[in-house]
Coordinates of N, CA and C in Angstrom, one line a residue:
F1249 N 15.6 -2.9 -0.5 CA 15.2 -1.5 -0.6 C 14.6 -0.8 0.3
Y1250 N 13.7 -1.6 0.6 CA 12.4 -1.1 0.9 C 12.5 -1.1 2.8
L1251 N 13.1 -2.4 3.1 CA 13.3 -2.3 4.8 C 14.6 -1.4 5.1
D1252 N 15.8 -1.4 3.8 CA 16.6 -0.3 4.3 C 16.2 1.2 4.3
F1253 N 15.5 1.6 3.5 CA 15.3 2.6 3.1 C 14.3 3.4 5.1
T1254 N 13.4 2.3 4.9 CA 12.4 2.6 6.2 C 13.3 2.5 7.4
S1255 N 14.3 1.6 7.8 CA 14.8 1.6 8.5 C 15.8 2.6 9.4
K1256 N 16.3 3.4 7.9 CA 17.1 4.8 8.1 C 15.9 5.5 8.5
I1257 N 14.8 5.8 7.9 CA 13.9 6.8 9.2 C 13.4 6.1 10.6
L1258 N 13.4 5.4 10.4 CA 12.7 4.7 11.9 C 14.0 5.3 12.8
S1259 N 15.3 4.7 12.3 CA 16.6 4.9 13.2 C 16.8 6.3 14.0
K1260 N 15.9 7.5 12.7 CA 16.5 8.9 12.9 C 15.3 9.3 14.2
K1261 N 14.1 8.6 14.6 CA 13.0 9.0 15.0 C 12.4 8.4 15.9
N1262 N 12.7 7.9 17.2 CA 11.9 7.3 18.2 C 10.8 7.1 17.6
S1263 N 10.0 7.9 17.5 CA 8.8 7.7 17.8 C 7.9 8.1 16.1
S1264 N 8.5 7.2 15.0 CA 8.2 7.0 13.8 C 6.3 6.3 13.9
I1265 N 5.8 7.0 12.5 CA 4.7 6.9 12.4 C 4.6 5.8 11.3
I1266 N 4.5 4.6 10.7 CA 4.3 4.3 9.6 C 3.0 3.4 8.9
V1267 N 2.3 4.0 8.1 CA 1.4 3.4 7.4 C 1.3 2.4 6.4
D1268 N 1.1 1.3 6.5 CA 1.1 0.4 5.2 C -0.3 -0.3 5.2
V1269 N -0.6 0.0 3.7 CA -1.8 -0.2 3.4 C -1.4 -1.4 2.1
G1270 N -2.2 -2.5 2.2 CA -1.8 -4.0 2.0 C -0.8 -4.7 2.2
S1271 N -1.1 -4.6 3.8 CA 0.1 -5.1 4.7 C 0.4 -7.0 4.6
N1272 N -0.6 -7.8 3.8 CA -0.3 -9.3 3.5 C -0.2 -9.8 5.0
I1273 N 0.8 -10.8 5.2 CA 0.5 -11.4 6.4 C 1.8 -10.6 7.6
G1274 N 2.1 -9.3 6.9 CA 3.2 -8.6 7.6 C 4.5 -8.8 7.3
T1275 N 5.1 -9.1 5.6 CA 6.5 -9.7 5.5 C 6.9 -8.3 5.6
T1276 N 6.9 -6.9 5.6 CA 7.8 -5.9 5.8 C 7.6 -5.4 7.1
V1277 N 6.2 -5.3 7.6 CA 5.9 -4.8 8.7 C 6.7 -5.4 10.1
L1278 N 6.3 -6.6 10.3 CA 6.9 -7.2 11.4 C 8.6 -6.9 11.7
P1279 N 9.6 -7.5 10.3 CA 10.8 -7.2 10.6 C 11.2 -5.7 11.1
L1280 N 10.5 -5.1 10.7 CA 10.5 -3.2 11.7 C 9.5 -3.3 12.5
A1281 N 9.0 -4.2 13.1 CA 7.8 -3.9 14.4 C 9.1 -4.1 15.6
I1282 N 9.5 -5.5 15.3 CA 10.3 -6.2 15.9 C 11.7 -5.4 16.4
K1283 N 12.5 -4.6 15.5 CA 13.5 -3.8 15.4 C 13.5 -2.6 16.0
Y1284 N 12.1 -2.1 15.8 CA 11.7 -0.8 16.3 C 10.4 -0.3 17.1
P1285 N 10.6 -1.2 18.4 CA 9.3 -1.6 19.4 C 9.0 0.4 19.8
K1286 N 10.0 1.0 19.7 CA 8.8 2.3 20.0 C 8.4 3.3 18.8
A1287 N 8.3 2.6 17.4 CA 7.8 3.0 16.2 C 6.4 2.6 16.6
K1288 N 5.4 3.4 15.8 CA 4.3 3.1 15.2 C 3.8 2.2 14.1
F1289 N 2.8 1.4 13.9 CA 2.7 0.7 12.4 C 1.2 0.1 12.7
Y1290 N 0.6 1.5 11.6 CA -0.8 0.8 11.2 C -0.5 0.1 9.5
S1291 N -1.2 -1.0 9.8 CA -1.2 -1.8 8.9 C -2.9 -2.4 8.3
I1292 N -2.7 -2.2 7.4 CA -4.1 -2.4 6.7 C -4.1 -3.5 5.6
E1293 N -5.1 -4.4 6.3 CA -5.1 -5.6 5.1 C -6.7 -6.0 5.4
P1294 N -7.0 -6.0 4.1 CA -8.3 -6.2 3.8 C -9.3 -7.7 3.7
H1295 N -8.3 -8.3 3.2 CA -8.7 -9.6 3.2 C -8.3 -10.5 4.1
P1296 N -9.6 -11.5 4.8 CA -9.4 -12.2 6.0 C -8.9 -13.0 6.2
L1297 N -8.2 -14.1 5.2 CA -7.0 -14.7 5.6 C -5.3 -14.4 5.6
P1298 N -4.8 -13.5 4.9 CA -3.7 -13.0 5.4 C -3.7 -12.4 6.6
A1299 N -4.8 -11.3 6.9 CA -4.9 -10.5 7.9 C -5.0 -11.4 9.4
S1300 N -5.8 -12.5 9.4 CA -5.5 -13.4 10.2 C -4.0 -14.1 10.6
R1301 N -3.6 -14.6 9.6 CA -2.4 -14.7 9.8 C -1.3 -13.8 10.2
F1302 N -1.6 -12.7 9.6 CA -0.6 -11.3 10.3 C -1.0 -11.8 11.6
I1303 N -2.2 -11.4 12.4 CA -2.2 -11.9 13.5 C -1.4 -12.6 14.4
T1304 N -1.4 -13.8 14.1 CA -0.6 -14.9 14.6 C 0.6 -14.4 14.5
N1305 N 1.2 -13.7 13.6 CA 2.6 -13.7 13.5 C 2.8 -12.7 14.5
C1306 N 2.0 -11.8 14.8 CA 2.0 -10.8 16.0 C 2.2 -11.2 17.1
E1307 N 1.6 -12.3 17.4 CA 1.3 -13.0 18.6 C 2.5 -13.8 19.0
V1308 N 2.9 -14.1 17.7 CA 4.2 -15.3 18.1 C 5.4 -14.6 18.6
N1309 N 5.5 -13.5 17.3 CA 6.6 -12.5 17.7 C 6.6 -11.3 18.7
K1310 N 5.5 -11.7 19.4 CA 5.1 -10.8 21.1 C 5.4 -9.2 20.6
V1311 N 4.6 -8.9 19.0 CA 4.8 -7.4 18.9 C 3.7 -7.2 19.5
N1312 N 3.5 -5.9 19.9 CA 2.8 -4.7 20.5 C 2.7 -3.4 19.7
N1313 N 3.5 -3.1 18.9 CA 3.5 -2.1 18.3 C 2.7 -1.7 17.2
V1314 N 1.7 -2.6 16.5 CA 1.0 -2.5 15.3 C -0.5 -3.1 15.4
T1315 N -1.0 -1.6 14.8 CA -2.7 -1.8 14.9 C -3.2 -2.3 13.8
L1316 N -3.5 -3.5 13.6 CA -4.1 -3.9 12.3 C -5.5 -3.5 11.9
I1317 N -5.8 -2.9 10.8 CA -7.1 -2.6 10.3 C -7.7 -3.2 9.4
S1318 N -8.5 -4.0 9.4 CA -9.2 -4.9 8.7 C -10.1 -4.0 7.5
T1319 N -9.7 -3.5 6.5 CA -10.6 -3.0 5.6 C -10.0 -2.4 4.7
A1320 N -10.6 -2.4 3.1 CA -10.0 -2.1 1.6 C -10.0 -0.4 2.1
I1321 N -9.4 -0.1 1.1 CA -9.5 1.8 1.1 C -9.4 2.1 -0.2
G1322 N -10.6 3.0 -0.4 CA -11.2 3.8 -1.7 C -11.3 5.3 -1.1
E1323 N -12.1 5.5 -2.6 CA -12.5 6.9 -2.3 C -13.8 6.9 -1.8
K1324 N -14.7 6.1 -1.3 CA -15.8 6.2 -0.8 C -16.1 5.2 0.7
S1325 N -17.0 5.2 1.8 CA -17.5 4.3 2.6 C -18.3 3.6 2.1
E1326 N -18.1 2.3 1.7 CA -19.0 1.7 1.3 C -18.8 0.0 1.4
L1327 N -19.3 -1.1 1.3 CA -18.7 -2.7 1.0 C -18.4 -2.8 -0.6
A1328 N -17.2 -3.9 -0.4 CA -16.7 -3.9 -2.0 C -16.5 -5.6 -1.9
F1329 N -16.1 -5.7 -3.0 CA -15.8 -7.3 -3.2 C -14.1 -7.4 -3.4
I1330 N -13.6 -8.4 -2.6 CA -12.1 -8.8 -2.7 C -12.2 -10.1 -3.7
H1331 N -11.1 -10.0 -4.3 CA -10.8 -11.2 -5.4 C -10.1 -12.2 -4.6
T1332 N -9.5 -13.1 -4.5 CA -9.0 -14.2 -3.9 C -7.9 -14.7 -5.0
C1333 N -7.2 -14.3 -4.8 CA -5.4 -15.0 -5.8 C -5.1 -15.8 -5.2
P1334 N -5.4 -17.0 -5.7 CA -5.2 -18.5 -5.7 C -3.6 -19.0 -5.3
N1335 N -2.4 -18.5 -6.3 CA -0.9 -18.5 -5.6 C -0.7 -17.5 -5.2
N1336 N -1.0 -16.6 -4.4 CA -0.1 -15.9 -4.1 C -1.0 -14.7 -2.9
S1337 N -0.7 -15.1 -1.6 CA -1.7 -14.2 -0.7 C -1.4 -12.4 -0.7
G1338 N -0.5 -12.3 -1.8 CA -0.1 -10.6 -1.9 C -0.7 -10.1 -3.0
G1339 N -1.2 -11.3 -3.7 CA -2.2 -10.7 -5.2 C -3.5 -10.6 -5.2
H1340 N -4.3 -10.9 -3.5 CA -5.7 -10.7 -3.7 C -5.9 -9.2 -4.0
R1341 N -7.5 -8.7 -4.9 CA -7.3 -7.4 -5.3 C -9.0 -7.4 -5.5
L1342 N -9.0 -5.7 -5.5 CA -10.6 -5.7 -5.6 C -10.6 -5.8 -7.3
T1343 N -10.0 -5.6 -7.9 CA -10.3 -5.6 -9.5 C -10.4 -7.2 -9.7
G1344 N -10.4 -8.3 -9.3 CA -11.0 -9.3 -9.8 C -9.7 -9.7 -11.5
F1345 N -9.5 -10.6 -11.4 CA -8.9 -12.0 -12.5 C -9.6 -11.9 -13.9
K1346 N -10.3 -11.1 -14.4 CA -11.0 -11.0 -15.5 C -10.0 -11.5 -16.6
G1347 N -9.9 -11.9 -17.6 CA -8.8 -12.3 -18.7 C -7.0 -12.5 -18.0
R1348 N -7.0 -13.4 -17.0 CA -6.1 -13.4 -16.4 C -6.0 -15.3 -16.1
E1349 N -5.5 -15.6 -17.2 CA -6.0 -16.9 -17.8 C -5.3 -18.0 -16.4
D1350 N -3.8 -17.6 -16.7 CA -3.5 -18.0 -15.4 C -3.6 -18.1 -14.1
I1351 N -4.7 -17.0 -13.9 CA -5.3 -17.2 -12.4 C -6.8 -17.8 -12.6
E1352 N -7.4 -17.6 -13.5 CA -9.0 -18.4 -13.8 C -8.9 -19.6 -14.1
K1353 N -7.8 -20.4 -14.0 CA -8.0 -21.8 -14.4 C -7.7 -22.3 -12.9
I1354 N -7.1 -21.5 -11.8 CA -6.9 -22.4 -10.7 C -8.3 -22.1 -10.2
P1355 N -8.6 -23.7 -9.2 CA -9.7 -23.5 -8.5 C -9.9 -22.5 -7.1
C1356 N -10.9 -21.9 -7.4 CA -10.7 -20.8 -5.6 C -12.2 -20.2 -5.4
F1357 N -12.4 -20.1 -4.2 CA -13.6 -19.7 -3.7 C -14.0 -18.4 -4.8
G1358 N -15.3 -17.9 -4.2 CA -15.8 -16.6 -5.0 C -15.2 -15.0 -3.9
P1359 N -16.2 -13.8 -4.7 CA -15.3 -12.9 -4.2 C -15.7 -12.5 -2.8
I1360 N -15.2 -11.9 -1.6 CA -15.4 -12.1 -0.3 C -15.8 -10.0 -0.2
V1361 N -16.9 -10.3 0.5 CA -17.2 -8.8 1.0 C -16.4 -8.4 2.0
V1362 N -16.1 -7.0 1.9 CA -15.1 -6.3 3.0 C -15.9 -4.7 2.9
P1363 N -15.4 -4.5 4.0 CA -15.7 -3.2 3.8 C -14.7 -1.9 3.5
L1364 N -14.8 -0.8 2.8 CA -14.0 0.0 2.1 C -14.3 1.7 2.7
K1365 N -13.0 2.1 3.2 CA -12.9 3.0 3.7 C -11.9 4.4 3.2
P1366 N -12.0 5.6 2.8 CA -11.6 6.4 2.7 C -9.8 6.3 4.0
L1367 N -9.0 6.7 3.4 CA -7.6 6.5 3.9 C -7.7 7.7 5.1
E1368 N -8.3 8.9 4.8 CA -8.6 10.1 5.1 C -9.6 10.0 6.7
E1369 N -10.3 8.3 6.8 CA -10.9 8.5 7.6 C -10.2 7.4 8.8
I1370 N -9.2 6.7 8.3 CA -8.5 6.1 9.2 C -7.6 6.9 9.9
F1371 N -7.0 7.7 8.9 CA -6.3 8.9 9.8 C -6.8 9.7 10.8
D1372 N -7.8 9.9 10.6 CA -9.4 10.6 11.7 C -9.3 9.8 12.7
K1373 N -9.7 8.6 12.7 CA -10.1 7.7 13.8 C -8.7 7.6 14.5
F1374 N -7.7 7.6 13.9 CA -6.4 7.0 14.5 C -5.4 8.3 14.9
Q1375 N -6.2 9.8 15.0 CA -5.2 10.7 15.0 C -3.9 10.9 14.7
I1376 N -4.0 10.4 13.1 CA -2.4 10.5 12.9 C -2.2 11.8 12.0
K1377 N -1.5 12.8 12.5 CA -1.3 13.5 12.1 C -0.4 13.9 11.4
K1378 N 0.9 13.1 11.7 CA 1.9 13.0 11.0 C 2.5 12.2 10.5
C1379 N 2.6 11.6 9.3 CA 3.0 9.7 8.8 C 4.2 10.2 8.2
D1380 N 5.2 9.6 8.8 CA 6.6 9.6 8.5 C 6.8 8.7 7.1
L1381 N 6.0 7.8 7.0 CA 6.3 7.0 5.8 C 4.4 6.2 5.3
L1382 N 4.3 6.3 4.0 CA 2.6 5.6 3.9 C 3.6 4.4 2.7
K1383 N 3.1 3.5 2.9 CA 3.5 2.3 1.8 C 2.6 1.8 1.3
I1384 N 2.1 1.8 0.0 CA 1.4 1.5 -0.5 C 1.1 0.2 -1.9
D1385 N 0.7 -0.9 -1.4 CA 0.8 -2.0 -2.2 C -0.8 -2.7 -2.4
T1386 N -1.6 -1.9 -3.2 CA -3.0 -2.4 -3.4 C -3.6 -3.3 -5.0
E1387 N -2.4 -3.9 -5.7 CA -2.8 -4.5 -6.9 C -3.5 -3.4 -7.9
G1388 N -3.0 -2.4 -8.2 CA -3.4 -1.3 -9.1 C -4.7 -0.5 -8.4
Y1389 N -4.7 -0.3 -7.1 CA -5.7 0.6 -6.5 C -4.6 1.9 -6.3
E1390 N -3.8 1.9 -6.5 CA -2.9 3.1 -5.2 C -3.1 4.2 -5.8
Y1391 N -3.9 4.9 -7.0 CA -4.3 5.9 -7.4 C -5.6 6.1 -6.3
Y1392 N -6.2 5.4 -6.3 CA -7.2 5.6 -5.2 C -7.2 5.9 -3.9
V1393 N -6.2 5.0 -3.4 CA -5.8 5.2 -2.0 C -5.1 6.8 -1.7
L1394 N -4.1 7.0 -2.6 CA -3.7 8.2 -2.5 C -4.8 9.1 -2.7
K1395 N -5.9 9.2 -3.5 CA -7.0 9.9 -3.7 C -7.6 10.4 -2.5
S1396 N -8.1 9.2 -1.9 CA -8.7 9.1 -0.8 C -8.0 9.6 0.6
L1397 N -7.0 10.0 0.8 CA -6.2 10.5 2.0 C -6.8 12.3 1.8
K1398 N -6.8 12.7 0.6 CA -7.7 14.5 0.2 C -6.5 15.1 1.2
N1399 N -7.3 15.7 2.4 CA -6.4 16.9 2.7 C -5.0 16.2 3.7
Y1400 N -4.7 15.1 3.9 CA -3.7 14.9 4.3 C -2.7 14.6 3.3
L1401 N -3.3 14.9 2.3 CA -2.2 14.4 1.2 C -1.1 15.6 0.9
Q1402 N -0.5 15.7 1.6 CA 1.0 16.9 1.6 C 2.1 16.2 2.4
K1403 N 2.9 17.2 1.9 CA 4.0 16.9 2.7 C 4.6 17.2 3.9
K1404 N 3.7 18.0 4.5 CA 3.7 18.4 6.1 C 3.0 17.3 6.8
C1405 N 1.9 16.1 5.9 CA 1.3 15.3 7.0 C 2.0 14.0 6.5
V1406 N 2.2 13.5 5.3 CA 3.0 12.4 4.7 C 4.4 12.7 4.2
K1407 N 5.3 12.1 4.9 CA 6.6 12.8 4.1 C 6.8 12.2 2.9
Y1408 N 7.0 10.6 3.5 CA 7.3 9.7 2.3 C 6.1 9.0 1.7
V1409 N 6.2 8.4 0.7 CA 5.1 7.6 0.3 C 5.9 6.6 -1.0
V1410 N 5.8 5.1 -0.4 CA 6.4 4.2 -1.4 C 5.1 3.6 -1.9
A1411 N 5.0 3.5 -3.0 CA 3.6 3.2 -4.2 C 4.4 2.1 -5.1
E1412 N 3.4 0.6 -4.7 CA 3.7 -0.1 -6.0 C 3.2 0.4 -7.5
Y1413 N 3.7 0.3 -8.4 CA 3.3 0.5 -10.2 C 3.8 -1.1 -10.8
G1414 N 2.3 -1.5 -11.0 CA 2.1 -2.2 -12.0 C 1.3 -2.1 -13.1
P1415 N 1.7 -1.9 -14.5 CA 0.7 -1.5 -15.7 C -0.6 -2.3 -15.6
E1416 N -0.6 -3.5 -15.2 CA -1.7 -4.6 -15.7 C -2.5 -4.5 -14.4
G1417 N -2.2 -4.4 -13.6 CA -2.9 -4.2 -12.4 C -4.0 -2.3 -12.5
M1418 N -3.2 -1.7 -12.6 CA -3.4 -0.3 -12.8 C -4.7 0.0 -14.0
R1419 N -4.2 -0.7 -15.1 CA -5.0 -0.6 -16.1 C -6.5 -1.2 -15.8
K1420 N -6.9 -1.9 -14.8 CA -8.0 -2.8 -14.7 C -8.9 -1.7 -13.8
T1421 N -7.8 -0.5 -13.1 CA -9.0 0.4 -12.3 C -8.8 1.9 -13.5
K1422 N -8.2 1.8 -14.7 CA -8.8 2.6 -15.9 C -7.8 3.5 -15.3
K1423 N -6.5 3.5 -14.8 CA -5.7 4.3 -14.5 C -4.0 4.0 -14.9
S1424 N -3.7 5.4 -15.1 CA -1.9 4.7 -15.7 C -1.0 5.1 -14.5
G1425 N 0.4 4.8 -14.5 CA 1.3 5.2 -14.1 C 1.7 6.7 -13.8
W1426 N 1.7 7.5 -15.1 CA 1.3 8.8 -15.0 C 0.2 9.1 -14.3
D1427 N -1.0 8.7 -14.5 CA -2.2 9.1 -13.6 C -1.6 9.5 -12.1
L1428 N -1.3 8.3 -11.6 CA -0.4 8.2 -10.0 C 0.6 9.1 -9.8
I1429 N 1.8 9.2 -10.8 CA 2.5 10.2 -10.4 C 2.3 11.4 -10.6
S1430 N 1.7 11.5 -11.7 CA 1.1 13.6 -12.0 C 0.3 13.9 -10.4
L1431 N -0.7 12.8 -10.3 CA -1.3 13.7 -8.8 C -0.3 13.9 -7.8
M1432 N 0.6 13.1 -7.9 CA 1.6 13.6 -6.6 C 2.5 14.8 -6.7
I1433 N 3.2 15.1 -8.1 CA 3.6 16.1 -8.6 C 2.9 17.4 -8.3
E1434 N 1.5 17.1 -8.4 CA 0.4 17.9 -8.0 C 0.2 18.6 -7.0
K1435 N 0.8 17.6 -5.8 CA 0.5 17.9 -4.7 C 2.0 18.2 -3.7
G1436 N 3.2 18.5 -4.7 CA 4.3 19.0 -4.4 C 5.4 18.2 -4.1
Y1437 N 4.8 16.8 -4.5 CA 5.7 15.8 -4.1 C 7.3 15.4 -5.3
Q1438 N 7.9 15.3 -5.4 CA 8.5 14.4 -6.5 C 8.7 12.9 -6.5
C1439 N 9.1 12.7 -7.8 CA 8.9 10.7 -7.8 C 10.3 10.3 -8.7
K1440 N 10.5 9.4 -8.1 CA 11.7 8.2 -8.9 C 11.5 7.1 -8.6
I1441 N 11.7 6.1 -9.2 CA 11.9 4.8 -9.3 C 12.9 4.5 -8.0
F1442 N 12.3 3.6 -7.0 CA 12.7 3.3 -6.0 C 14.2 2.8 -6.0
G1443 N 15.2 3.4 -5.4 CA 16.6 2.5 -5.4 C 17.7 3.3 -6.6
S1444 N 16.5 4.1 -7.5 CA 17.4 4.8 -8.6 C 17.5 6.2 -8.1
D1445 N 18.3 7.1 -8.3 CA 18.5 8.5 -8.4 C 17.6 9.3 -9.4
K1446 N 17.3 8.5 -10.8 CA 16.5 9.5 -11.7 C 15.1 9.7 -10.9
L1447 N 14.7 11.4 -12.0 CA 13.8 11.7 -11.6 C 12.5 11.3 -12.7
I1448 N 11.3 11.1 -11.8 CA 10.3 11.1 -13.1 C 9.6 12.5 -13.1
A1449 N 9.5 12.7 -14.2 CA 8.9 14.6 -14.2 C 7.7 14.5 -15.4
S1450 N 8.0 13.7 -16.0 CA 6.8 14.0 -17.2 C 6.6 12.8 -17.5
E1451 N 5.3 12.4 -18.6 CA 4.9 11.2 -18.8 C 5.8 10.6 -19.4
K1452 N 7.1 10.7 -20.4 CA 7.6 10.5 -21.1 C 9.0 9.5 -20.5
D1453 N 9.1 10.1 -19.0 CA 10.1 9.4 -18.3 C 9.4 8.3 -17.5
V1454 N 8.1 7.9 -17.6 CA 7.8 6.8 -16.7 C 8.3 5.6 -17.5
P1455 N 8.8 4.5 -16.5 CA 9.4 3.3 -17.1 C 8.3 2.5 -17.9
R1456 N 8.5 1.8 -19.0 CA 7.9 1.3 -19.8 C 8.5 0.0 -19.3
I1457 N 7.2 -1.1 -18.6 CA 7.5 -2.3 -17.8 C 6.6 -3.2 -18.8
A1458 N 7.2 -4.5 -18.4 CA 6.2 -5.7 -19.1 C 4.9 -6.2 -18.1
D1459 N 3.3 -6.0 -18.7 CA 2.4 -6.6 -18.0 C 3.1 -7.5 -16.9
F1460 N 2.3 -7.6 -15.8 CA 3.0 -8.6 -14.3 C 4.2 -8.3 -13.7
S1461 N 4.7 -7.5 -14.2 CA 6.0 -6.7 -13.4 C 5.6 -5.5 -12.8
V1462 N 6.2 -5.3 -11.6 CA 5.9 -4.1 -10.8 C 7.3 -3.9 -10.4
I1463 N 7.3 -2.2 -10.5 CA 8.0 -1.4 -9.7 C 7.5 -0.8 -8.6
D1464 N 8.6 -0.3 -7.6 CA 8.1 0.8 -6.5 C 8.2 2.0 -6.9
L1465 N 7.5 2.9 -6.6 CA 8.1 4.4 -6.7 C 8.0 5.2 -5.7
L1466 N 8.9 5.9 -5.6 CA 9.0 6.8 -4.3 C 8.7 8.0 -4.3
F1467 N 8.0 8.5 -3.4 CA 7.5 9.9 -3.5 C 8.1 11.0 -2.3
F1468 N 8.4 12.1 -2.5 CA 9.4 12.8 -1.4 C 9.6 13.9 -1.8

């Protein structure tokens, strides 16, 4: 769904700007960057292991319309610890894996110190005045990523947002799916499950999904 949806956006506007927070090794960014060379992609990946693979993938594919920014995103400018998921390069997270016996039993090195910056600061630095699509996959930290946009979190600046929602990851940040959705509704966005036409307009509409399952939410 995501690649098809983003392709429709990119095909309508040659100079589209996509911001991808939690880019991993470039799984979603690279196919689009190759297909739409006139678009601009700002890819944010804090963990050095997937970030280094992302750079290699860009070099191998001769991609020059991607800017990789190696930082975590949060409400403050500070240093943070990112915890390595030993069996999934897309599962590294700021909140750690305490209580996750399936992860804790696998040998792995300790937390890595990374910079943490508000997304507003990234928009300012790269002069992103209009973002056609913001994609966020940060293992439960999505609420704080959106909050860190501050004055940029409005439809005239960010047209569409696709954010991952997983109850286990979000509980680790002391937030819920409704916290995320209500924040966006307050900012004038509507919400639905990505790939569905049903709107989520109240807390009772938030889908109940199993721990360790995730869905994507579309804000528009």
